[in-house]
mmCIF file of C-alpha atoms in Angstrom:
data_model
loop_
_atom_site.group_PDB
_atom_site.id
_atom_site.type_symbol
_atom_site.label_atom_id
_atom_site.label_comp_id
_atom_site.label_asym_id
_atom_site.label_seq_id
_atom_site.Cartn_x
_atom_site.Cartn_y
_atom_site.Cartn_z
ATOM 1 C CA UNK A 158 80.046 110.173 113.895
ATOM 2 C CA UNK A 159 83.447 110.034 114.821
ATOM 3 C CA UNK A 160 83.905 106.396 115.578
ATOM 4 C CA UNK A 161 82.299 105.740 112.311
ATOM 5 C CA UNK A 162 85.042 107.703 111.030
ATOM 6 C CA UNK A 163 87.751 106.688 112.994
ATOM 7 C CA UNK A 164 86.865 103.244 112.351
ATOM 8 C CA UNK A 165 87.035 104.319 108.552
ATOM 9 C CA UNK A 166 90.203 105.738 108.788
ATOM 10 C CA UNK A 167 91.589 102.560 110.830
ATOM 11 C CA UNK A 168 90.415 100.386 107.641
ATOM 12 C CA UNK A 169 92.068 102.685 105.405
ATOM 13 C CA UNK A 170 95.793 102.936 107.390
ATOM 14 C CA UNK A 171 95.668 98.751 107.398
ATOM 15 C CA UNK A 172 94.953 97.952 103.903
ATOM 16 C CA UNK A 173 97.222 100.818 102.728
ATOM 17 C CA UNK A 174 99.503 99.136 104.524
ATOM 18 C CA UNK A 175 99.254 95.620 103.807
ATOM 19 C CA UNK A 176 98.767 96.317 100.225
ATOM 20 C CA UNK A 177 102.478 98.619 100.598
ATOM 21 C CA UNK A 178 103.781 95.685 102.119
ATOM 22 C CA UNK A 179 103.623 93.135 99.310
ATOM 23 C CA UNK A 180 103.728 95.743 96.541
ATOM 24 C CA UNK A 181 100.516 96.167 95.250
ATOM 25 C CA UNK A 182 99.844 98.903 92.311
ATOM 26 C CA UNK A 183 97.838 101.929 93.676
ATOM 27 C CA UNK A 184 98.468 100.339 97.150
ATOM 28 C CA UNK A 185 96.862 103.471 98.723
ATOM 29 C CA UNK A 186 93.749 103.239 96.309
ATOM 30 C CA UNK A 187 93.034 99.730 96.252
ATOM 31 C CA UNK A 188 93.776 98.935 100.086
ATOM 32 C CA UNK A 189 91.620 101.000 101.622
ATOM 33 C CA UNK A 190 89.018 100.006 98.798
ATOM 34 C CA UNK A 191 89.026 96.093 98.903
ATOM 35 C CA UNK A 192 89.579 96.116 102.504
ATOM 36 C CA UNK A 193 86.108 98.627 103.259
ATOM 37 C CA UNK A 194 84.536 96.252 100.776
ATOM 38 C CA UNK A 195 85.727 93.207 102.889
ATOM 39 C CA UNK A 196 84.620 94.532 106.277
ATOM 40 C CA UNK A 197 81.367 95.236 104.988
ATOM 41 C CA UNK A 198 80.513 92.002 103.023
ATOM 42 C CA UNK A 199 81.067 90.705 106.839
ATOM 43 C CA UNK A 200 79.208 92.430 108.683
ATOM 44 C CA UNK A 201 80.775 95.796 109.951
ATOM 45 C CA UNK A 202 78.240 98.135 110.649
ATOM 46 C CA UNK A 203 78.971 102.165 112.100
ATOM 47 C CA UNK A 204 81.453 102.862 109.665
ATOM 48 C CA UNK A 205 81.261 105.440 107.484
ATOM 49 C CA UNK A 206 83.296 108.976 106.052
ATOM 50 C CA UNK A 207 81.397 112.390 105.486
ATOM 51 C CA UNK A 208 80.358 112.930 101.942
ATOM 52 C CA UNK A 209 83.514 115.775 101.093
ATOM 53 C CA UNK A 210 85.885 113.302 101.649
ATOM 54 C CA UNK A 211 85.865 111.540 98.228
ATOM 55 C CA UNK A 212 85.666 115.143 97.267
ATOM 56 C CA UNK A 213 88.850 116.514 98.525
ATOM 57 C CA UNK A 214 90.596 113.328 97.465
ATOM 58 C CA UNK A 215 89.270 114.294 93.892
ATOM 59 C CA UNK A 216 90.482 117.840 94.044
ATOM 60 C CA UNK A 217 93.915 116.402 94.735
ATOM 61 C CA UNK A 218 94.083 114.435 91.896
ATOM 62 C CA UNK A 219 92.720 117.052 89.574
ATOM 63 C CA UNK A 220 95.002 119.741 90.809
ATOM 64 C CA UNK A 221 97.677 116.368 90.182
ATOM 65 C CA UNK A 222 96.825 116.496 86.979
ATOM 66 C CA UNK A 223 96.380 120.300 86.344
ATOM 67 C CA UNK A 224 100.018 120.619 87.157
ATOM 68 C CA UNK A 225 100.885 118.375 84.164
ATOM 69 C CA UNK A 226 99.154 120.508 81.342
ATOM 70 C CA UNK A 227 100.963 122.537 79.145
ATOM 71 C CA UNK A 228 100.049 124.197 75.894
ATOM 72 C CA UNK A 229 101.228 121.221 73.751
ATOM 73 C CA UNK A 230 98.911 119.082 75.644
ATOM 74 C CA UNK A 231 95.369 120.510 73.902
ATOM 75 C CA UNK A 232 96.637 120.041 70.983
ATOM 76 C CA UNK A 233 97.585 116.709 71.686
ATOM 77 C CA UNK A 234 93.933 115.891 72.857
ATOM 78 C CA UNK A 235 92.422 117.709 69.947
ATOM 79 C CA UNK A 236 94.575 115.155 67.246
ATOM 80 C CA UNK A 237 92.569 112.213 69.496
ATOM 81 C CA UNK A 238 89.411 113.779 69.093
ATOM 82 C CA UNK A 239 88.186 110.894 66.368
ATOM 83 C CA UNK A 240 89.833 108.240 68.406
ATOM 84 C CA UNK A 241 87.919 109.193 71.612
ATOM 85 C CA UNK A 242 84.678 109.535 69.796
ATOM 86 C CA UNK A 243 85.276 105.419 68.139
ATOM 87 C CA UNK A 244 86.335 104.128 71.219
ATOM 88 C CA UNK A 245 83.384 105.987 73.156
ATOM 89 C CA UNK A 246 80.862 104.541 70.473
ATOM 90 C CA UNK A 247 82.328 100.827 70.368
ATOM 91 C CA UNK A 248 82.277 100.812 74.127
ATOM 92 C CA UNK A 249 78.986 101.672 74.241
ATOM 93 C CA UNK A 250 78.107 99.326 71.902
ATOM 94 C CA UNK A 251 79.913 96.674 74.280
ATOM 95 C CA UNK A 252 77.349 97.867 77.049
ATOM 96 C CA UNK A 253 74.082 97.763 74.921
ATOM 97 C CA UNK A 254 75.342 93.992 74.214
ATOM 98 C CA UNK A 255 75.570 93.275 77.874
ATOM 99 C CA UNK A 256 72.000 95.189 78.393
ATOM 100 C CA UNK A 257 70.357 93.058 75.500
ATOM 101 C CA UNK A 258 71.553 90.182 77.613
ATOM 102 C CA UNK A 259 69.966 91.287 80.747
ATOM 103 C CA UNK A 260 66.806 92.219 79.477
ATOM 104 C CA UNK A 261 66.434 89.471 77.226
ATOM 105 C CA UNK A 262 67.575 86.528 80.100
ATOM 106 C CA UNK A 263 66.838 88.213 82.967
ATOM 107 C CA UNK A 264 63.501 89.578 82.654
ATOM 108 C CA UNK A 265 64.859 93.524 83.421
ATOM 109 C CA UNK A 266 62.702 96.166 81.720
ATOM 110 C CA UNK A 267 64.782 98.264 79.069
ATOM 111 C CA UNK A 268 65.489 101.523 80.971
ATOM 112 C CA UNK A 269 66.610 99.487 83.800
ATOM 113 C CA UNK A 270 68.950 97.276 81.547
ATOM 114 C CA UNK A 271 70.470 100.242 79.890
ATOM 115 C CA UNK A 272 71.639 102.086 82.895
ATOM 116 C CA UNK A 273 72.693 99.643 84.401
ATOM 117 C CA UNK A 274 75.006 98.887 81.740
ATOM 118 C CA UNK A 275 76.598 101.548 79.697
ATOM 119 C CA UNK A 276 79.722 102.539 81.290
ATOM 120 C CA UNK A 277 78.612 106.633 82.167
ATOM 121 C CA UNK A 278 79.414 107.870 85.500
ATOM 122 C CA UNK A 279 78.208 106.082 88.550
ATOM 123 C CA UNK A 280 75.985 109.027 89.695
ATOM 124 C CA UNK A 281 75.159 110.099 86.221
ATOM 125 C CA UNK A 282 73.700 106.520 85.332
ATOM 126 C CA UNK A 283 71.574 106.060 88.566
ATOM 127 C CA UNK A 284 70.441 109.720 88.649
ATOM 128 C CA UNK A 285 69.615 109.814 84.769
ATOM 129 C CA UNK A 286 68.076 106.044 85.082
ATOM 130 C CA UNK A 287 65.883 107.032 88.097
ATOM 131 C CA UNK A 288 64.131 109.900 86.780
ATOM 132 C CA UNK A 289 63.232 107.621 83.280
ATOM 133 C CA UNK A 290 62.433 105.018 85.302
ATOM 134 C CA UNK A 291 64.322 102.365 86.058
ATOM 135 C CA UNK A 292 64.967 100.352 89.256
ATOM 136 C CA UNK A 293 67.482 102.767 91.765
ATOM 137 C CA UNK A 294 68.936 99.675 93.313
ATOM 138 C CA UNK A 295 70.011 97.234 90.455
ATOM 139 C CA UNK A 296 71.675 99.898 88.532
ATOM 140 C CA UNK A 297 73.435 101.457 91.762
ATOM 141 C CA UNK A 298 74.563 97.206 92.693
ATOM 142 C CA UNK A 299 75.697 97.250 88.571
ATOM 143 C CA UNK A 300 77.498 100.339 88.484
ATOM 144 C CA UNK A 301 79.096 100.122 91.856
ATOM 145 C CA UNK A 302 79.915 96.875 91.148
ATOM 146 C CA UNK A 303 81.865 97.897 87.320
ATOM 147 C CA UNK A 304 83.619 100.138 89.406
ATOM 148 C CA UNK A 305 85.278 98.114 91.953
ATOM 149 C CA UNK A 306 85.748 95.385 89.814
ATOM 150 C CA UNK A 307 87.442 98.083 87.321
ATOM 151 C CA UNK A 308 89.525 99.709 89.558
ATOM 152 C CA UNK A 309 90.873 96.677 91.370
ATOM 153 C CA UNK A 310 91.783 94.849 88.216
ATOM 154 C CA UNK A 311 93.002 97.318 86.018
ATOM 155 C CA UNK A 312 96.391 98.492 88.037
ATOM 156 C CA UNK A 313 97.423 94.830 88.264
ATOM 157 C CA UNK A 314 96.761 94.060 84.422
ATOM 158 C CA UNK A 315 98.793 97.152 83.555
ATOM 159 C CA UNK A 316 101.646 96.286 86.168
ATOM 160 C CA UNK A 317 101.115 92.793 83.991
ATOM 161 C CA UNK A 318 101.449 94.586 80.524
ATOM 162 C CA UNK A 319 104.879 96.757 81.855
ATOM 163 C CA UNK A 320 106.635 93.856 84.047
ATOM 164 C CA UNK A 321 108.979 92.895 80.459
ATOM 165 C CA UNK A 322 109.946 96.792 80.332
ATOM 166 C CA UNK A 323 110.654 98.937 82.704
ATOM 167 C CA UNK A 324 108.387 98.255 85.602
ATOM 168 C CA UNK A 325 105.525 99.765 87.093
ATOM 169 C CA UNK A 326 105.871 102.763 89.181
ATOM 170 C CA UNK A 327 105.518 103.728 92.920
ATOM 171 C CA UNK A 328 104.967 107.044 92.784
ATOM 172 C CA UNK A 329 103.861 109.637 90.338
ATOM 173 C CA UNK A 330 106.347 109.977 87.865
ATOM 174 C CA UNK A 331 107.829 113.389 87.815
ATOM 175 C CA UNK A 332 110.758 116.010 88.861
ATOM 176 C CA UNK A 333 110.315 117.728 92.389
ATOM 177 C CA UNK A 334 107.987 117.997 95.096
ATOM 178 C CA UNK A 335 106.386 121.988 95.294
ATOM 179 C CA UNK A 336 106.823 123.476 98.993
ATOM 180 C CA UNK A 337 104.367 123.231 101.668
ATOM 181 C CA UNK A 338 102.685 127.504 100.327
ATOM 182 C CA UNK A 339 102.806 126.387 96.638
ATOM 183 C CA UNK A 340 100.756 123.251 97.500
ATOM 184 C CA UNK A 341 97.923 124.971 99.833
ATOM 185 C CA UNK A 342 97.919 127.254 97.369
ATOM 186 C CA UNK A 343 96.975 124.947 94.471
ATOM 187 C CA UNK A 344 94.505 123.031 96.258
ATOM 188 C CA UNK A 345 92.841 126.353 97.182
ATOM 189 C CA UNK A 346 92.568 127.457 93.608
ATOM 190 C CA UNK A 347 91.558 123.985 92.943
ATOM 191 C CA UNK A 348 88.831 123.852 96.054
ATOM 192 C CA UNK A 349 87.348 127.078 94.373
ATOM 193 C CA UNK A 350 87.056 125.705 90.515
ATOM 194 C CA UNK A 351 86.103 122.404 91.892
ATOM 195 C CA UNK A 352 82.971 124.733 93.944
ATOM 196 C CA UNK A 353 82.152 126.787 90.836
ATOM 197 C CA UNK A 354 82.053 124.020 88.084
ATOM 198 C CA UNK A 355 79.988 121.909 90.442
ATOM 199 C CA UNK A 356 77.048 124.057 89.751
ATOM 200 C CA UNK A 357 76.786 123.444 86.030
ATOM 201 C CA UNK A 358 75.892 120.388 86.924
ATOM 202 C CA UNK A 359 78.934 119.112 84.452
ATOM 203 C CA UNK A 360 80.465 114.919 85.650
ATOM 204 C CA UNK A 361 83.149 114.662 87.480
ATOM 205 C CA UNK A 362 82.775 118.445 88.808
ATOM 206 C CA UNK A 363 85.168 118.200 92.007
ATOM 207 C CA UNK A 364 88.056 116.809 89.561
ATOM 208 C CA UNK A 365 87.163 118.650 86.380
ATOM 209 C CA UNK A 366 87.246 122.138 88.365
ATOM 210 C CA UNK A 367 89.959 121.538 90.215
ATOM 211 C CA UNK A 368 91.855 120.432 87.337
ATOM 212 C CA UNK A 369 91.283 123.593 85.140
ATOM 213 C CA UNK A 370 91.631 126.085 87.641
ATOM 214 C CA UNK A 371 94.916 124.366 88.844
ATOM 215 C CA UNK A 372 96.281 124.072 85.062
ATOM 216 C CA UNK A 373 95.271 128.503 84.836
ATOM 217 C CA UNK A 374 97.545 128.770 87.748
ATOM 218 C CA UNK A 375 100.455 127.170 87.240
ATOM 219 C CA UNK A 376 100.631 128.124 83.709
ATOM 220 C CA UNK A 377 100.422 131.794 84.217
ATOM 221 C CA UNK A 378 102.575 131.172 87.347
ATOM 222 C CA UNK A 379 105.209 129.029 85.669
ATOM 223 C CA UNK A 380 104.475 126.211 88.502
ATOM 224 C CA UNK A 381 105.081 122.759 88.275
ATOM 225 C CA UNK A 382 107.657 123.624 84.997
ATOM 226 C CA UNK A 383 109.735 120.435 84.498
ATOM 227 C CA UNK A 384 107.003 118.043 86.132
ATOM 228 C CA UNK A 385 106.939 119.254 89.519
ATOM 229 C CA UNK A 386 104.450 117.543 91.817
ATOM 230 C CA UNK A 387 102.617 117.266 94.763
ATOM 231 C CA UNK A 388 104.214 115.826 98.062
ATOM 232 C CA UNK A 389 103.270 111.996 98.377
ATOM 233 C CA UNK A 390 101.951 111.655 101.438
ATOM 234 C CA UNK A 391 99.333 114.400 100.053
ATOM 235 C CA UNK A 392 98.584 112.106 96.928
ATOM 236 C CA UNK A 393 98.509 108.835 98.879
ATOM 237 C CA UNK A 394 96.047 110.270 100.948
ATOM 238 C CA UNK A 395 93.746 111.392 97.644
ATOM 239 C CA UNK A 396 93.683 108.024 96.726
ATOM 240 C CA UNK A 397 92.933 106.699 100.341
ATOM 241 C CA UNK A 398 90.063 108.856 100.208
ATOM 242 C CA UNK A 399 88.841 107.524 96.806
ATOM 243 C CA UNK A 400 89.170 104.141 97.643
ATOM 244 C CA UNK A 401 87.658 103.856 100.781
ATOM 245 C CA UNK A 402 84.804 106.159 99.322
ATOM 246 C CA UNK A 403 83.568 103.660 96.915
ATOM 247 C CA UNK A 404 83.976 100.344 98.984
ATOM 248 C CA UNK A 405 81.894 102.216 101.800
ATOM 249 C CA UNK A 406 78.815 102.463 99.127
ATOM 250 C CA UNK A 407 78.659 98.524 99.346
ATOM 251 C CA UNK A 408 75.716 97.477 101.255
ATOM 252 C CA UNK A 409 76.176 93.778 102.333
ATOM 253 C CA UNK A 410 72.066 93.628 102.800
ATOM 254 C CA UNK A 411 71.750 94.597 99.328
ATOM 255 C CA UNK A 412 73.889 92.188 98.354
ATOM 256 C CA UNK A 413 72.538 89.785 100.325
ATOM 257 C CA UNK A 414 68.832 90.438 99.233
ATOM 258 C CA UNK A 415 69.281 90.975 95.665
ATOM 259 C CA UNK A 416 72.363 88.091 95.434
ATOM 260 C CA UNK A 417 70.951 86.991 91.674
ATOM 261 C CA UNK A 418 71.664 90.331 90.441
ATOM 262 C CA UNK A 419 75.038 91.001 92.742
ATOM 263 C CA UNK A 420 76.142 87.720 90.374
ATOM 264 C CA UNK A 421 74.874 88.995 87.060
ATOM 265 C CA UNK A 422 76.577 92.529 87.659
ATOM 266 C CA UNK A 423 79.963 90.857 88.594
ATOM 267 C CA UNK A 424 79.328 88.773 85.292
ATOM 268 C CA UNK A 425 78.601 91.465 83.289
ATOM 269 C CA UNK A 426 81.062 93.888 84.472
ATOM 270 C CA UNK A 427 83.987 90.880 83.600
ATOM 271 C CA UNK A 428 82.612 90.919 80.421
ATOM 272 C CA UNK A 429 82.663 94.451 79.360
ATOM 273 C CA UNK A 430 86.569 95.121 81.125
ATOM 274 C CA UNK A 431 87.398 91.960 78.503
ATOM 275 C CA UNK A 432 85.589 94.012 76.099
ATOM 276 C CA UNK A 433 87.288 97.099 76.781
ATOM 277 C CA UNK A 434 90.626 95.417 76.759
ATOM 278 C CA UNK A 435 89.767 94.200 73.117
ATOM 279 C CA UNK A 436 89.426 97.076 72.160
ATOM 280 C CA UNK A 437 92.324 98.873 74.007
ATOM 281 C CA UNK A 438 94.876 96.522 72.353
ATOM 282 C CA UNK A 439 93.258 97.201 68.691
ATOM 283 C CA UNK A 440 93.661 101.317 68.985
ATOM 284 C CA UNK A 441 97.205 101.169 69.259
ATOM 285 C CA UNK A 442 97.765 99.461 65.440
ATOM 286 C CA UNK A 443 95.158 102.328 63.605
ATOM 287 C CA UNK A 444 96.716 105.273 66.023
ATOM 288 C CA UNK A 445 100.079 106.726 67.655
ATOM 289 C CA UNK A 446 98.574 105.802 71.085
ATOM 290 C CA UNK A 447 100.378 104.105 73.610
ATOM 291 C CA UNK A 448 99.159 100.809 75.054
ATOM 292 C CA UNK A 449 98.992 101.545 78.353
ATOM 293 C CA UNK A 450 97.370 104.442 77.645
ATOM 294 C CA UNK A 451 94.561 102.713 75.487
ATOM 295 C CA UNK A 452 94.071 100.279 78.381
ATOM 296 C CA UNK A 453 93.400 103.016 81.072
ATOM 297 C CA UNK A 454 91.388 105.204 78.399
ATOM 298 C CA UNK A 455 89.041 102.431 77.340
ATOM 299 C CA UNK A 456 88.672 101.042 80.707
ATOM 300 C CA UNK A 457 85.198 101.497 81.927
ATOM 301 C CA UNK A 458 85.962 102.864 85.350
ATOM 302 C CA UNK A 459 86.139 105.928 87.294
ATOM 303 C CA UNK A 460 87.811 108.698 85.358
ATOM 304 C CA UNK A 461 90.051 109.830 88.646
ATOM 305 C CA UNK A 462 90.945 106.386 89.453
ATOM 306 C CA UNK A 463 91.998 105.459 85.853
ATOM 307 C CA UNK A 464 93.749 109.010 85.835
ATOM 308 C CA UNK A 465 95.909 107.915 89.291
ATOM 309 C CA UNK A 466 96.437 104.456 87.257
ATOM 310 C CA UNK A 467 98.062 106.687 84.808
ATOM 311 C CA UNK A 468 99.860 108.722 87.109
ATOM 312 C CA UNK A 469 101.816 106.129 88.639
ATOM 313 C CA UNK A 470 102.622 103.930 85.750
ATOM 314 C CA UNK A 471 103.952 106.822 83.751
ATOM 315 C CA UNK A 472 101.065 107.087 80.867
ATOM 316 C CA UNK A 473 100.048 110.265 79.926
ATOM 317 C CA UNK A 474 97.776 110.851 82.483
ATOM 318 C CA UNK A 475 95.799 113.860 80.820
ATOM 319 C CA UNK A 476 95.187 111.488 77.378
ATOM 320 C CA UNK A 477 93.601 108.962 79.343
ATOM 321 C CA UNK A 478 91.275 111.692 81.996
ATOM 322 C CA UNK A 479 90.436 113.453 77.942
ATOM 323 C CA UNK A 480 89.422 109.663 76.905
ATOM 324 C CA UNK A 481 87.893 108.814 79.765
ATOM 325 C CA UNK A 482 86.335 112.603 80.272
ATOM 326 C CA UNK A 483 84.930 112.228 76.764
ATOM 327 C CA UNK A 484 83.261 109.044 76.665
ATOM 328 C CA UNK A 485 81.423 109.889 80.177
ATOM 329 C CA UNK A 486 79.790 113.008 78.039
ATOM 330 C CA UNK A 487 78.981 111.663 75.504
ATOM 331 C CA UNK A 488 76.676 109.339 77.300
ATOM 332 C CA UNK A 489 75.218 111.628 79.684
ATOM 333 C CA UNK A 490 74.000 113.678 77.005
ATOM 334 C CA UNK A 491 74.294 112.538 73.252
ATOM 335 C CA UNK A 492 73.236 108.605 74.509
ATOM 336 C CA UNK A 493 70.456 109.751 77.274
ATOM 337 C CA UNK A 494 68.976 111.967 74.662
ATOM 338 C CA UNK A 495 68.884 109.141 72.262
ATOM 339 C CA UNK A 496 67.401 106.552 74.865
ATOM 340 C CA UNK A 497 64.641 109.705 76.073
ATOM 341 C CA UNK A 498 63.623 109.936 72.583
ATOM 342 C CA UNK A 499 63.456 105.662 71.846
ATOM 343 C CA UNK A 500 61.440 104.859 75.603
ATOM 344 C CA UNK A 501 59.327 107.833 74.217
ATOM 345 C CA UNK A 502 58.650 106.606 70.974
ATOM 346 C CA UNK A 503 57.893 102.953 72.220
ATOM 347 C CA UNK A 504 55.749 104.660 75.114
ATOM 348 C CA UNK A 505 54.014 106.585 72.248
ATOM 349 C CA UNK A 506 53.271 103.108 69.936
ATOM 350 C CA UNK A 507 52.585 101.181 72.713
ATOM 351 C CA UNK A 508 51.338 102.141 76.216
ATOM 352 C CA UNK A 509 52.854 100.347 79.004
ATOM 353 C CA UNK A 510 55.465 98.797 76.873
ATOM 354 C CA UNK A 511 58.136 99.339 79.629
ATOM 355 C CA UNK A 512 57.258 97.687 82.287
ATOM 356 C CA UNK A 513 59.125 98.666 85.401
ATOM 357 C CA UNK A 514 61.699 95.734 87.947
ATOM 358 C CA UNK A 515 61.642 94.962 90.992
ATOM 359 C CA UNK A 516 63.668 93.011 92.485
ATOM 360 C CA UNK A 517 62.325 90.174 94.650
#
């Protein structure tokens, strides 16, 4: 176990590195990411990091973010309220297009096709698609797929979208660093809310909970006043953590088995960021929002590493976690309810109308 995680670690330090080295966005995010997903696509086996890691790189980033809140800010989510709900619906309405497609040209079975394409949380869409049904491994390859294709683009677009202004960022944007006590303390309030909201079974538990608790502390301790942050060694190794988490999940004899539908998820996942970026640059003309943070809102990838993206770029990072926080909801239970109840009704007219995929 501890090669697997040394050698892990080893990945992480180089393409943190490299990616420092010529500049890279999120260098500490997406090197340890695209390189994990490199070594694996060749071949390298006994790697691997235990499953809390991803988890305490998510309670950084919430308590990151719970530092940032202050009264204003709910009111300043509840005035988007509308705006999350239209962009929520129209990207959904992106992924039922791209599921259409599937099932219509590839010969997928509906549940399968659905899941594998609306833009939920990873583990929400493969846990809610298994148990109605639908093949484990395609929507896993889609939605792992979305996200990596997501996260790597989307930091490089926005570094695009800010080059004529002021730049892109290389650190979190913000006043000074809280001691060495203040931190441990933080991330122990966060470790705790992170804990407690993972049992109501609510997404994104580990950065939700952290992220409220966090806020309740330094607001009734006055912490973090004047955009105080975490050290950056501490965030750099959050998004280390993240990024190596999700290229690990690759399995290069999925990929090499099910290759047909490795190609139609890297399709289909192009598609629906070109989508989302339609959309992003159409919000800004019917709202107050800020491009950059439409882009990173509407982007159909991981809520913490779209709320990083945010972080370092100087977008209001808590906006884009509320959009992003918001649309994963609304899928996993508004939309799932909806598809229960239209797979049940079809089931109901027409027994054995779904037929189930597998992948040959």
């Amino acid at each position: 176990m501890l090669i697997r995680v040394g050698k892990a670690l080893l990945i992480a330090v180089v393409g943190g590195t490299i990616c420092s080295l010529v500049h890279s966005p999120l260098p500490w995010l997406l090197g340890p990411l695209i390189m994990s997903v490199v070594c694996k696509f060749f071949g390298m086996k006994e790697v691997s990091v235990p499953a809390w890691f991803r988890k305490v790189g998510l309670i950084v980033v919430g308590v990151t973010l719970g530092m940032r809140i202050t009264p204003e800010i709910w009111q300043t989510m509840a005035n988007h309220l509308g705006l999350m709900l239209i962009g929520t619906i129209i990207t959904i309405l992106f992924g039922v297009l791209n599921a259409w497609i599937v099932y219509r040209f590839e010969k997928v079975d509906v549940v399968t096709a659905i899941f594998s394409n609306i833009p939920g949380g990873l583990t929400e869409m493969v846990t809610i698609g298994q148990t109605m049904g639908g093949n484990l491994q395609i929507i896993s390859m889609f939605h792992s797929i979305r996200v990596v294709i997501i996260v790597c683009f989307t930091p490089y677009f926005v570094r695009l979208l800010t080059a004529s202004s002021s730049g892109v960022s290389t650190g979190i944007q913000g006043g000074a660093v809280v001691g060495v006590l203040t931190t441990l303390g933080l991330l122990s309030i966060g470790a705790i809310g992170a804990l407690l909201v993972s049992k109501a079974r609510v997404p994104a538990p580990f950065l939700l909970g952290s992220l409220l608790f966090a806020a309740a502390a330094c607001l009734a301790f006055s912490i973090g006043q004047g955009g105080a942050t975490l050290a950056k060694p501490v965030v750099n190794f959050a998004q280390a953590a993240i990024g190596l988490s999700i290229g690990l999940e690759f399995r290069r004899d999925d990929l090499v088995k099910h290759r047909r539908f490795f190609f139609l998820g890297m399709a289909h996942s192009l598609l629906l960021f070109v989508l989302s970026l339609t959309l992003a640059f159409v919000l800004p003309y019917v709202s107050d929002i800020e491009l950059i943070a439409s882009v990173l809102g509407t982007a159909p990838g991981g809520i913490a590493e779209m709320s990083l993206t945010a972080l370092m770029t100087g977008a209001d990072p808590l906006l884009v976690t509320a959009f992003q926080l918001f649309r994963v909801l609304f899928i996993v239970t508004v939309f799932s309810f909806l598809i229960r109840a239209f797979v049940k009704r079809i089931e109901a007219k027409s027994p054995g109308t779904i037929e189930k995929t597998y992948p040959a």
